[in-house]
């Protein structure tokens, strides 16, 4: 079965894929020979350092794309997912390097990536006037609503659409969506941009953007689960229209696995689901706290690149976590991408703790602490009742 799968997985071609290891090695060697023999090395130490680091990363990526172990995803090509696995290694090593610097050196090191970084962020006013209808503004009484219609509205929708494709469960997505809004309420005394109007939290975010994204994601999952997965060789398709359709379907899964989390069926699955929700929320919080402690503006391209990274690795990590939880006898260890994503999430949080402990340790209001303790206590009591007493 495995031999048949390997021979027919990519574009329906009769021969198995080749990793092109010798081709990549030859091209890489030619590039290094050219740089060594035909190119004069500049006298700029900083430039040579940057260039050497980038070249080292590229060599590692070339090695990983051709030699790393394949994960659970094979479309559009296994090399694509091997590339993102290597990016995970590089990103984790970068985070470890930042973690071992002093706060000042770590922030100033970001100047080597972008000279505009390493500067304290200007204070911004969040929240403000929360009236949906402002009678004092006769020209546009709904100006507060229109002010919130910025780029974050489609970002919320698209983010939750992609997260739904990763998690493949409506209940878990809604729980994470609502829980994050509670976290924003609880931590708005630490980060100013968590301070939003109530209708921005619950109407625009949860009810409109997040819910619509989850709904569209579930519809897409329903289509993927019902779609026939019968692949035909590209050169065996007679018409150009069907050939184009076949090429487009190359970017869809080779086969479909429905996630059935069933958290109440066993203690192992219950703890796994709680852990997944916790790590999702921690990764979401890291997005805001990392920008704050490393002095990166929200619109900076590094912030966008981090989101693009998690979009590409999140689905693989969730599939590996599900396989490890659902069939531990066959999947005896956690998948490599899931392991790296978990390590990256924890390392990001440790950087936040080290670089700005004063903000992290700002005391949470007492009534907020009471609510969280009550929620944790109820979860603990339900766990005891469901898996030990009942």
mmCIF file of C-alpha atoms in Angstrom:
data_model
loop_
_atom_site.group_PDB
_atom_site.id
_atom_site.type_symbol
_atom_site.label_atom_id
_atom_site.label_comp_id
_atom_site.label_asym_id
_atom_site.label_seq_id
_atom_site.Cartn_x
_atom_site.Cartn_y
_atom_site.Cartn_z
ATOM 1 C CA UNK A 1 0.000 0.000 0.000
ATOM 2 C CA UNK A 2 2.772 2.412 0.881
ATOM 3 C CA UNK A 3 4.583 1.709 -2.404
ATOM 4 C CA UNK A 4 1.384 2.303 -4.381
ATOM 5 C CA UNK A 5 0.731 5.535 -2.447
ATOM 6 C CA UNK A 6 4.195 6.860 -3.185
ATOM 7 C CA UNK A 7 4.012 5.998 -6.850
ATOM 8 C CA UNK A 8 0.617 7.611 -7.534
ATOM 9 C CA UNK A 9 0.450 10.508 -5.104
ATOM 10 C CA UNK A 10 1.921 13.361 -7.115
ATOM 11 C CA UNK A 11 -0.106 14.430 -10.182
ATOM 12 C CA UNK A 12 -1.068 10.818 -10.823
ATOM 13 C CA UNK A 13 2.224 10.137 -12.588
ATOM 14 C CA UNK A 14 3.300 6.514 -12.852
ATOM 15 C CA UNK A 15 6.797 7.072 -11.468
ATOM 16 C CA UNK A 16 7.600 8.062 -7.902
ATOM 17 C CA UNK A 17 8.809 11.534 -6.971
ATOM 18 C CA UNK A 18 12.496 12.348 -6.993
ATOM 19 C CA UNK A 19 13.954 14.639 -4.364
ATOM 20 C CA UNK A 20 16.601 15.856 -6.867
ATOM 21 C CA UNK A 21 19.292 15.585 -4.209
ATOM 22 C CA UNK A 22 22.178 15.509 -6.701
ATOM 23 C CA UNK A 23 20.746 18.408 -8.711
ATOM 24 C CA UNK A 24 20.393 20.612 -5.627
ATOM 25 C CA UNK A 25 23.870 19.630 -4.434
ATOM 26 C CA UNK A 26 25.393 20.451 -7.825
ATOM 27 C CA UNK A 27 23.706 23.879 -8.025
ATOM 28 C CA UNK A 28 24.684 24.669 -4.436
ATOM 29 C CA UNK A 29 28.294 23.672 -5.066
ATOM 30 C CA UNK A 30 28.473 25.796 -8.224
ATOM 31 C CA UNK A 31 27.157 28.822 -6.322
ATOM 32 C CA UNK A 32 29.732 28.380 -3.556
ATOM 33 C CA UNK A 33 32.562 27.909 -6.065
ATOM 34 C CA UNK A 34 31.529 31.089 -7.873
ATOM 35 C CA UNK A 35 31.458 33.098 -4.633
ATOM 36 C CA UNK A 36 34.802 31.684 -3.506
ATOM 37 C CA UNK A 37 36.828 32.008 -6.726
ATOM 38 C CA UNK A 38 35.196 34.704 -8.817
ATOM 39 C CA UNK A 39 33.705 37.175 -6.356
ATOM 40 C CA UNK A 40 35.770 39.568 -4.285
ATOM 41 C CA UNK A 41 34.815 39.615 -0.612
ATOM 42 C CA UNK A 42 33.807 43.126 0.574
ATOM 43 C CA UNK A 43 35.643 44.773 3.472
ATOM 44 C CA UNK A 44 32.411 45.547 5.323
ATOM 45 C CA UNK A 45 32.346 43.285 8.397
ATOM 46 C CA UNK A 46 28.654 43.854 9.166
ATOM 47 C CA UNK A 47 27.672 43.120 5.567
ATOM 48 C CA UNK A 48 29.765 39.952 5.472
ATOM 49 C CA UNK A 49 28.238 38.787 8.756
ATOM 50 C CA UNK A 50 24.696 39.241 7.465
ATOM 51 C CA UNK A 51 25.592 37.598 4.173
ATOM 52 C CA UNK A 52 27.242 34.644 5.891
ATOM 53 C CA UNK A 53 24.232 34.067 8.155
ATOM 54 C CA UNK A 54 21.812 34.221 5.223
ATOM 55 C CA UNK A 55 23.998 31.830 3.191
ATOM 56 C CA UNK A 56 24.169 29.384 6.107
ATOM 57 C CA UNK A 57 20.379 29.422 6.420
ATOM 58 C CA UNK A 58 19.952 28.856 2.675
ATOM 59 C CA UNK A 59 22.340 25.895 2.725
ATOM 60 C CA UNK A 60 20.408 24.391 5.629
ATOM 61 C CA UNK A 61 17.119 24.913 3.789
ATOM 62 C CA UNK A 62 18.531 23.202 0.698
ATOM 63 C CA UNK A 63 19.606 20.255 2.817
ATOM 64 C CA UNK A 64 16.270 20.040 4.622
ATOM 65 C CA UNK A 65 14.108 20.318 1.512
ATOM 66 C CA UNK A 66 15.906 17.360 -0.067
ATOM 67 C CA UNK A 67 16.729 15.227 2.982
ATOM 68 C CA UNK A 68 14.216 15.900 5.794
ATOM 69 C CA UNK A 69 11.552 13.350 6.640
ATOM 70 C CA UNK A 70 8.140 13.820 5.026
ATOM 71 C CA UNK A 71 5.184 14.797 7.175
ATOM 72 C CA UNK A 72 1.485 13.916 6.870
ATOM 73 C CA UNK A 73 0.824 16.382 4.026
ATOM 74 C CA UNK A 74 1.955 15.764 0.446
ATOM 75 C CA UNK A 75 0.111 18.400 -1.580
ATOM 76 C CA UNK A 76 1.040 20.479 -3.483
ATOM 77 C CA UNK A 77 4.438 18.774 -3.041
ATOM 78 C CA UNK A 78 6.246 17.184 -0.065
ATOM 79 C CA UNK A 79 9.205 19.531 -0.613
ATOM 80 C CA UNK A 80 6.928 22.461 0.253
ATOM 81 C CA UNK A 81 6.182 21.038 3.676
ATOM 82 C CA UNK A 82 9.823 20.018 4.231
ATOM 83 C CA UNK A 83 10.749 23.644 3.535
ATOM 84 C CA UNK A 84 8.438 24.905 6.287
ATOM 85 C CA UNK A 85 9.784 22.274 8.659
ATOM 86 C CA UNK A 86 13.268 23.703 8.119
ATOM 87 C CA UNK A 87 11.912 27.232 8.558
ATOM 88 C CA UNK A 88 10.573 26.097 11.944
ATOM 89 C CA UNK A 89 14.069 24.970 12.961
ATOM 90 C CA UNK A 90 15.610 28.276 11.827
ATOM 91 C CA UNK A 91 12.926 30.313 13.618
ATOM 92 C CA UNK A 92 13.338 28.363 16.852
ATOM 93 C CA UNK A 93 17.124 28.838 16.739
ATOM 94 C CA UNK A 94 16.603 32.564 16.172
ATOM 95 C CA UNK A 95 14.272 32.738 19.180
ATOM 96 C CA UNK A 96 16.796 30.868 21.340
ATOM 97 C CA UNK A 97 19.476 33.366 20.289
ATOM 98 C CA UNK A 98 17.220 36.312 21.215
ATOM 99 C CA UNK A 99 16.350 34.642 24.520
ATOM 100 C CA UNK A 100 20.031 34.454 25.536
ATOM 101 C CA UNK A 101 20.691 38.170 24.914
ATOM 102 C CA UNK A 102 20.239 41.010 27.325
ATOM 103 C CA UNK A 103 17.073 43.037 26.852
ATOM 104 C CA UNK A 104 18.984 45.967 25.337
ATOM 105 C CA UNK A 105 21.140 43.818 23.051
ATOM 106 C CA UNK A 106 18.169 41.781 21.890
ATOM 107 C CA UNK A 107 16.173 44.843 20.918
ATOM 108 C CA UNK A 108 19.155 46.474 19.235
ATOM 109 C CA UNK A 109 19.921 43.256 17.363
ATOM 110 C CA UNK A 110 16.633 43.738 15.513
ATOM 111 C CA UNK A 111 18.317 46.719 13.820
ATOM 112 C CA UNK A 112 20.445 44.262 11.861
ATOM 113 C CA UNK A 113 17.218 42.924 10.334
ATOM 114 C CA UNK A 114 15.623 46.331 9.839
ATOM 115 C CA UNK A 115 17.356 49.611 10.818
ATOM 116 C CA UNK A 116 13.959 51.094 11.658
ATOM 117 C CA UNK A 117 13.558 48.671 14.584
ATOM 118 C CA UNK A 118 15.129 48.973 18.023
ATOM 119 C CA UNK A 119 13.181 52.142 18.807
ATOM 120 C CA UNK A 120 10.481 52.360 21.528
ATOM 121 C CA UNK A 121 6.964 52.276 20.121
ATOM 122 C CA UNK A 122 4.884 55.458 20.383
ATOM 123 C CA UNK A 123 1.933 55.313 22.743
ATOM 124 C CA UNK A 124 -1.431 54.929 21.054
ATOM 125 C CA UNK A 125 -4.936 55.589 22.255
ATOM 126 C CA UNK A 126 -7.161 52.507 22.173
ATOM 127 C CA UNK A 127 -10.748 52.113 23.289
ATOM 128 C CA UNK A 128 -11.814 55.734 23.572
ATOM 129 C CA UNK A 129 -15.395 56.676 22.799
ATOM 130 C CA UNK A 130 -17.488 53.485 22.714
ATOM 131 C CA UNK A 131 -20.818 54.958 21.688
ATOM 132 C CA UNK A 132 -22.272 53.140 18.696
ATOM 133 C CA UNK A 133 -24.417 56.169 17.939
ATOM 134 C CA UNK A 134 -22.696 59.441 18.862
ATOM 135 C CA UNK A 135 -25.277 62.259 18.902
ATOM 136 C CA UNK A 136 -22.504 64.795 19.483
ATOM 137 C CA UNK A 137 -21.180 64.189 15.979
ATOM 138 C CA UNK A 138 -23.939 65.499 13.746
ATOM 139 C CA UNK A 139 -22.061 64.915 10.491
ATOM 140 C CA UNK A 140 -21.486 61.187 11.118
ATOM 141 C CA UNK A 141 -22.999 59.815 14.355
ATOM 142 C CA UNK A 142 -21.768 56.282 13.485
ATOM 143 C CA UNK A 143 -18.140 57.367 13.109
ATOM 144 C CA UNK A 144 -17.001 55.043 15.916
ATOM 145 C CA UNK A 145 -18.262 52.033 13.971
ATOM 146 C CA UNK A 146 -16.681 53.160 10.708
ATOM 147 C CA UNK A 147 -13.369 53.784 12.486
ATOM 148 C CA UNK A 148 -13.259 50.096 13.443
ATOM 149 C CA UNK A 149 -13.749 49.012 9.819
ATOM 150 C CA UNK A 150 -10.036 48.731 9.105
ATOM 151 C CA UNK A 151 -7.720 46.012 7.883
ATOM 152 C CA UNK A 152 -8.247 43.953 11.026
ATOM 153 C CA UNK A 153 -11.827 43.099 9.968
ATOM 154 C CA UNK A 154 -10.816 40.930 6.973
ATOM 155 C CA UNK A 155 -7.803 39.739 8.997
ATOM 156 C CA UNK A 156 -10.130 38.406 11.720
ATOM 157 C CA UNK A 157 -12.308 36.671 9.154
ATOM 158 C CA UNK A 158 -9.418 35.159 7.207
ATOM 159 C CA UNK A 159 -7.611 34.144 10.398
ATOM 160 C CA UNK A 160 -10.556 32.201 11.751
ATOM 161 C CA UNK A 161 -11.305 30.689 8.369
ATOM 162 C CA UNK A 162 -7.781 29.237 8.304
ATOM 163 C CA UNK A 163 -7.898 28.191 11.970
ATOM 164 C CA UNK A 164 -11.126 26.304 11.298
ATOM 165 C CA UNK A 165 -9.404 24.406 8.486
ATOM 166 C CA UNK A 166 -6.668 23.506 10.968
ATOM 167 C CA UNK A 167 -8.839 22.461 13.937
ATOM 168 C CA UNK A 168 -11.781 21.045 11.927
ATOM 169 C CA UNK A 169 -14.221 21.386 14.818
ATOM 170 C CA UNK A 170 -16.870 24.077 15.310
ATOM 171 C CA UNK A 171 -17.042 23.827 19.105
ATOM 172 C CA UNK A 172 -13.304 24.109 19.651
ATOM 173 C CA UNK A 173 -13.071 27.107 17.332
ATOM 174 C CA UNK A 174 -15.912 28.934 19.086
ATOM 175 C CA UNK A 175 -14.442 28.191 22.516
ATOM 176 C CA UNK A 176 -11.029 29.552 21.487
ATOM 177 C CA UNK A 177 -12.662 32.615 19.886
ATOM 178 C CA UNK A 178 -14.683 33.478 23.000
ATOM 179 C CA UNK A 179 -11.843 32.621 25.392
ATOM 180 C CA UNK A 180 -9.483 35.020 23.622
ATOM 181 C CA UNK A 181 -11.949 37.874 24.042
ATOM 182 C CA UNK A 182 -12.058 37.089 27.766
ATOM 183 C CA UNK A 183 -8.263 37.155 27.788
ATOM 184 C CA UNK A 184 -8.298 40.586 26.156
ATOM 185 C CA UNK A 185 -10.682 41.791 28.861
ATOM 186 C CA UNK A 186 -8.435 40.319 31.557
ATOM 187 C CA UNK A 187 -5.150 41.710 30.211
ATOM 188 C CA UNK A 188 -6.154 45.136 28.961
ATOM 189 C CA UNK A 189 -4.342 46.648 31.967
ATOM 190 C CA UNK A 190 -1.082 45.213 30.575
ATOM 191 C CA UNK A 191 -1.392 45.946 26.845
ATOM 192 C CA UNK A 192 -3.312 49.042 25.744
ATOM 193 C CA UNK A 193 -4.385 47.520 22.419
ATOM 194 C CA UNK A 194 -6.449 44.931 24.320
ATOM 195 C CA UNK A 195 -8.700 47.776 25.442
ATOM 196 C CA UNK A 196 -11.606 47.688 23.010
ATOM 197 C CA UNK A 197 -15.251 48.656 23.135
ATOM 198 C CA UNK A 198 -17.693 45.972 24.247
ATOM 199 C CA UNK A 199 -19.399 45.894 20.862
ATOM 200 C CA UNK A 200 -16.005 45.595 19.172
ATOM 201 C CA UNK A 201 -15.290 42.474 21.292
ATOM 202 C CA UNK A 202 -18.589 40.665 21.018
ATOM 203 C CA UNK A 203 -20.393 42.001 17.940
ATOM 204 C CA UNK A 204 -17.667 42.795 15.419
ATOM 205 C CA UNK A 205 -15.118 40.180 16.521
ATOM 206 C CA UNK A 206 -17.028 37.176 17.874
ATOM 207 C CA UNK A 207 -20.465 37.406 16.214
ATOM 208 C CA UNK A 208 -19.481 38.828 12.824
ATOM 209 C CA UNK A 209 -15.844 38.324 11.783
ATOM 210 C CA UNK A 210 -14.904 35.216 13.786
ATOM 211 C CA UNK A 211 -18.242 33.433 13.452
ATOM 212 C CA UNK A 212 -18.472 34.104 9.718
ATOM 213 C CA UNK A 213 -14.918 32.871 9.250
ATOM 214 C CA UNK A 214 -15.682 29.711 11.230
ATOM 215 C CA UNK A 215 -18.911 29.195 9.248
ATOM 216 C CA UNK A 216 -17.112 29.487 5.899
ATOM 217 C CA UNK A 217 -14.367 27.205 7.199
ATOM 218 C CA UNK A 218 -16.883 24.547 8.210
ATOM 219 C CA UNK A 219 -18.552 24.784 4.794
ATOM 220 C CA UNK A 220 -15.166 24.283 3.146
ATOM 221 C CA UNK A 221 -14.486 21.293 5.402
ATOM 222 C CA UNK A 222 -17.862 19.839 4.414
ATOM 223 C CA UNK A 223 -16.981 20.209 0.738
ATOM 224 C CA UNK A 224 -13.557 18.620 1.253
ATOM 225 C CA UNK A 225 -15.096 15.691 3.139
ATOM 226 C CA UNK A 226 -17.626 15.016 0.357
ATOM 227 C CA UNK A 227 -15.237 15.597 -2.541
ATOM 228 C CA UNK A 228 -14.236 12.415 -4.442
ATOM 229 C CA UNK A 229 -10.510 11.723 -4.159
ATOM 230 C CA UNK A 230 -9.786 9.824 -7.356
ATOM 231 C CA UNK A 231 -6.625 11.098 -8.987
ATOM 232 C CA UNK A 232 -5.821 10.693 -12.653
ATOM 233 C CA UNK A 233 -2.488 11.248 -14.371
ATOM 234 C CA UNK A 234 -2.161 14.731 -15.875
ATOM 235 C CA UNK A 235 -1.082 13.417 -19.257
ATOM 236 C CA UNK A 236 -4.025 11.002 -19.347
ATOM 237 C CA UNK A 237 -6.591 13.831 -19.176
ATOM 238 C CA UNK A 238 -7.854 14.629 -22.704
ATOM 239 C CA UNK A 239 -9.062 18.265 -22.519
ATOM 240 C CA UNK A 240 -7.163 21.397 -21.505
ATOM 241 C CA UNK A 241 -10.035 22.475 -19.255
ATOM 242 C CA UNK A 242 -9.792 19.254 -17.257
ATOM 243 C CA UNK A 243 -6.002 19.574 -17.163
ATOM 244 C CA UNK A 244 -6.274 23.051 -15.606
ATOM 245 C CA UNK A 245 -8.842 21.726 -13.152
ATOM 246 C CA UNK A 246 -6.496 18.864 -12.251
ATOM 247 C CA UNK A 247 -3.618 21.307 -11.656
ATOM 248 C CA UNK A 248 -5.865 23.412 -9.385
ATOM 249 C CA UNK A 249 -6.844 20.297 -7.411
ATOM 250 C CA UNK A 250 -3.144 19.635 -6.826
ATOM 251 C CA UNK A 251 -3.434 22.292 -4.097
ATOM 252 C CA UNK A 252 -6.169 20.324 -2.301
ATOM 253 C CA UNK A 253 -5.524 17.359 0.031
ATOM 254 C CA UNK A 254 -4.637 13.992 -1.467
ATOM 255 C CA UNK A 255 -7.133 12.344 0.875
ATOM 256 C CA UNK A 256 -9.336 13.509 3.735
ATOM 257 C CA UNK A 257 -9.248 12.731 7.441
ATOM 258 C CA UNK A 258 -12.146 13.944 9.556
ATOM 259 C CA UNK A 259 -11.093 15.109 13.020
ATOM 260 C CA UNK A 260 -13.250 13.590 15.748
ATOM 261 C CA UNK A 261 -11.800 15.050 18.918
ATOM 262 C CA UNK A 262 -14.392 13.540 21.339
ATOM 263 C CA UNK A 263 -12.863 15.244 24.405
ATOM 264 C CA UNK A 264 -15.268 13.621 26.889
ATOM 265 C CA UNK A 265 -14.533 10.051 25.732
ATOM 266 C CA UNK A 266 -11.318 9.616 27.739
ATOM 267 C CA UNK A 267 -9.051 11.505 30.101
ATOM 268 C CA UNK A 268 -6.230 11.434 27.533
ATOM 269 C CA UNK A 269 -8.355 13.116 24.864
ATOM 270 C CA UNK A 270 -9.780 15.611 27.362
ATOM 271 C CA UNK A 271 -6.313 16.708 28.498
ATOM 272 C CA UNK A 272 -5.135 16.826 24.876
ATOM 273 C CA UNK A 273 -7.986 19.141 23.870
ATOM 274 C CA UNK A 274 -7.347 21.380 26.890
ATOM 275 C CA UNK A 275 -3.672 21.508 25.925
ATOM 276 C CA UNK A 276 -4.501 22.422 22.322
ATOM 277 C CA UNK A 277 -6.808 25.247 23.434
ATOM 278 C CA UNK A 278 -4.158 26.509 25.870
ATOM 279 C CA UNK A 279 -1.397 26.510 23.225
ATOM 280 C CA UNK A 280 -3.650 28.221 20.684
ATOM 281 C CA UNK A 281 -4.458 31.001 23.163
ATOM 282 C CA UNK A 282 -0.797 31.336 24.164
ATOM 283 C CA UNK A 283 0.269 31.651 20.519
ATOM 284 C CA UNK A 284 -2.406 34.328 19.994
ATOM 285 C CA UNK A 285 -1.182 36.278 23.012
ATOM 286 C CA UNK A 286 2.424 35.984 21.869
ATOM 287 C CA UNK A 287 1.475 37.838 18.682
ATOM 288 C CA UNK A 288 0.656 40.958 20.704
ATOM 289 C CA UNK A 289 3.231 40.652 23.464
ATOM 290 C CA UNK A 290 6.180 39.980 21.128
ATOM 291 C CA UNK A 291 5.413 43.153 19.185
ATOM 292 C CA UNK A 292 5.308 45.046 22.460
ATOM 293 C CA UNK A 293 8.536 43.765 24.038
ATOM 294 C CA UNK A 294 10.637 43.733 20.831
ATOM 295 C CA UNK A 295 9.391 47.169 19.748
ATOM 296 C CA UNK A 296 7.883 46.081 16.434
ATOM 297 C CA UNK A 297 5.043 48.162 14.940
ATOM 298 C CA UNK A 298 1.888 46.147 14.162
ATOM 299 C CA UNK A 299 2.267 46.880 10.443
ATOM 300 C CA UNK A 300 5.898 45.677 10.258
ATOM 301 C CA UNK A 301 6.631 42.939 7.738
ATOM 302 C CA UNK A 302 8.154 40.667 10.422
ATOM 303 C CA UNK A 303 4.770 40.538 12.164
ATOM 304 C CA UNK A 304 3.127 39.531 8.877
ATOM 305 C CA UNK A 305 5.831 36.928 8.170
ATOM 306 C CA UNK A 306 5.222 35.327 11.564
ATOM 307 C CA UNK A 307 1.516 35.008 10.765
ATOM 308 C CA UNK A 308 2.307 33.536 7.329
ATOM 309 C CA UNK A 309 4.606 31.046 9.042
ATOM 310 C CA UNK A 310 1.923 29.851 11.457
ATOM 311 C CA UNK A 311 -0.600 29.584 8.619
ATOM 312 C CA UNK A 312 1.702 27.137 6.833
ATOM 313 C CA UNK A 313 2.783 25.058 9.820
ATOM 314 C CA UNK A 314 -0.409 25.098 11.899
ATOM 315 C CA UNK A 315 -2.315 22.604 9.778
ATOM 316 C CA UNK A 316 0.564 20.100 9.770
ATOM 317 C CA UNK A 317 1.037 20.451 13.517
ATOM 318 C CA UNK A 318 -2.666 19.895 14.210
ATOM 319 C CA UNK A 319 -2.740 16.799 11.996
ATOM 320 C CA UNK A 320 0.284 15.358 13.804
ATOM 321 C CA UNK A 321 -1.249 16.112 17.202
ATOM 322 C CA UNK A 322 -4.517 14.466 16.173
ATOM 323 C CA UNK A 323 -2.744 11.359 14.872
ATOM 324 C CA UNK A 324 -0.684 11.102 18.057
ATOM 325 C CA UNK A 325 -3.785 11.469 20.220
ATOM 326 C CA UNK A 326 -6.137 9.320 18.149
ATOM 327 C CA UNK A 327 -3.858 6.351 17.442
ATOM 328 C CA UNK A 328 -0.936 6.262 19.911
ATOM 329 C CA UNK A 329 -0.148 2.626 19.093
ATOM 330 C CA UNK A 330 0.735 3.508 15.492
ATOM 331 C CA UNK A 331 2.016 7.065 16.098
ATOM 332 C CA UNK A 332 4.340 6.402 19.006
ATOM 333 C CA UNK A 333 5.829 9.897 19.165
ATOM 334 C CA UNK A 334 4.685 13.443 18.559
ATOM 335 C CA UNK A 335 5.252 14.667 14.994
ATOM 336 C CA UNK A 336 8.254 16.821 14.196
ATOM 337 C CA UNK A 337 6.314 19.934 13.154
ATOM 338 C CA UNK A 338 4.013 19.709 16.195
ATOM 339 C CA UNK A 339 7.081 19.395 18.435
ATOM 340 C CA UNK A 340 8.705 22.456 16.881
ATOM 341 C CA UNK A 341 5.546 24.596 16.952
ATOM 342 C CA UNK A 342 5.070 23.788 20.645
ATOM 343 C CA UNK A 343 8.704 24.660 21.380
ATOM 344 C CA UNK A 344 8.407 27.905 19.397
ATOM 345 C CA UNK A 345 5.254 28.959 21.253
ATOM 346 C CA UNK A 346 6.875 28.350 24.638
ATOM 347 C CA UNK A 347 10.119 30.097 23.613
ATOM 348 C CA UNK A 348 8.205 33.152 22.420
ATOM 349 C CA UNK A 349 6.468 33.364 25.774
ATOM 350 C CA UNK A 350 9.784 33.048 27.628
ATOM 351 C CA UNK A 351 11.159 35.968 25.591
ATOM 352 C CA UNK A 352 8.147 38.039 26.619
ATOM 353 C CA UNK A 353 8.671 37.144 30.282
ATOM 354 C CA UNK A 354 12.394 37.959 30.172
ATOM 355 C CA UNK A 355 12.177 41.185 28.173
ATOM 356 C CA UNK A 356 9.343 42.847 30.077
ATOM 357 C CA UNK A 357 8.613 41.129 33.407
ATOM 358 C CA UNK A 358 7.106 44.327 34.813
ATOM 359 C CA UNK A 359 4.277 44.278 32.272
ATOM 360 C CA UNK A 360 3.657 40.550 32.707
ATOM 361 C CA UNK A 361 3.589 40.844 36.491
ATOM 362 C CA UNK A 362 1.173 43.753 36.648
ATOM 363 C CA UNK A 363 -1.493 42.513 39.079
ATOM 364 C CA UNK A 364 -4.703 41.341 37.486
ATOM 365 C CA UNK A 365 -7.810 42.982 39.013
ATOM 366 C CA UNK A 366 -9.234 40.938 41.868
ATOM 367 C CA UNK A 367 -12.659 40.331 40.355
ATOM 368 C CA UNK A 368 -10.995 39.114 37.133
ATOM 369 C CA UNK A 369 -8.857 36.695 39.137
ATOM 370 C CA UNK A 370 -11.981 35.435 40.876
ATOM 371 C CA UNK A 371 -13.630 34.689 37.542
ATOM 372 C CA UNK A 372 -10.611 32.790 36.237
ATOM 373 C CA UNK A 373 -10.188 30.793 39.450
ATOM 374 C CA UNK A 374 -13.875 29.912 39.338
ATOM 375 C CA UNK A 375 -13.601 28.737 35.734
ATOM 376 C CA UNK A 376 -10.486 26.631 36.439
ATOM 377 C CA UNK A 377 -12.117 25.179 39.551
ATOM 378 C CA UNK A 378 -15.248 24.175 37.587
ATOM 379 C CA UNK A 379 -13.113 22.489 34.921
ATOM 380 C CA UNK A 380 -11.209 20.616 37.634
ATOM 381 C CA UNK A 381 -14.420 19.493 39.358
ATOM 382 C CA UNK A 382 -15.962 18.360 36.061
ATOM 383 C CA UNK A 383 -12.800 16.412 35.224
ATOM 384 C CA UNK A 384 -12.922 14.603 38.566
ATOM 385 C CA UNK A 385 -16.623 13.844 38.183
ATOM 386 C CA UNK A 386 -16.463 12.711 34.553
ATOM 387 C CA UNK A 387 -13.333 10.561 34.572
ATOM 388 C CA UNK A 388 -12.954 9.391 38.183
ATOM 389 C CA UNK A 389 -16.237 9.579 40.104
ATOM 390 C CA UNK A 390 -18.740 8.786 37.367
#
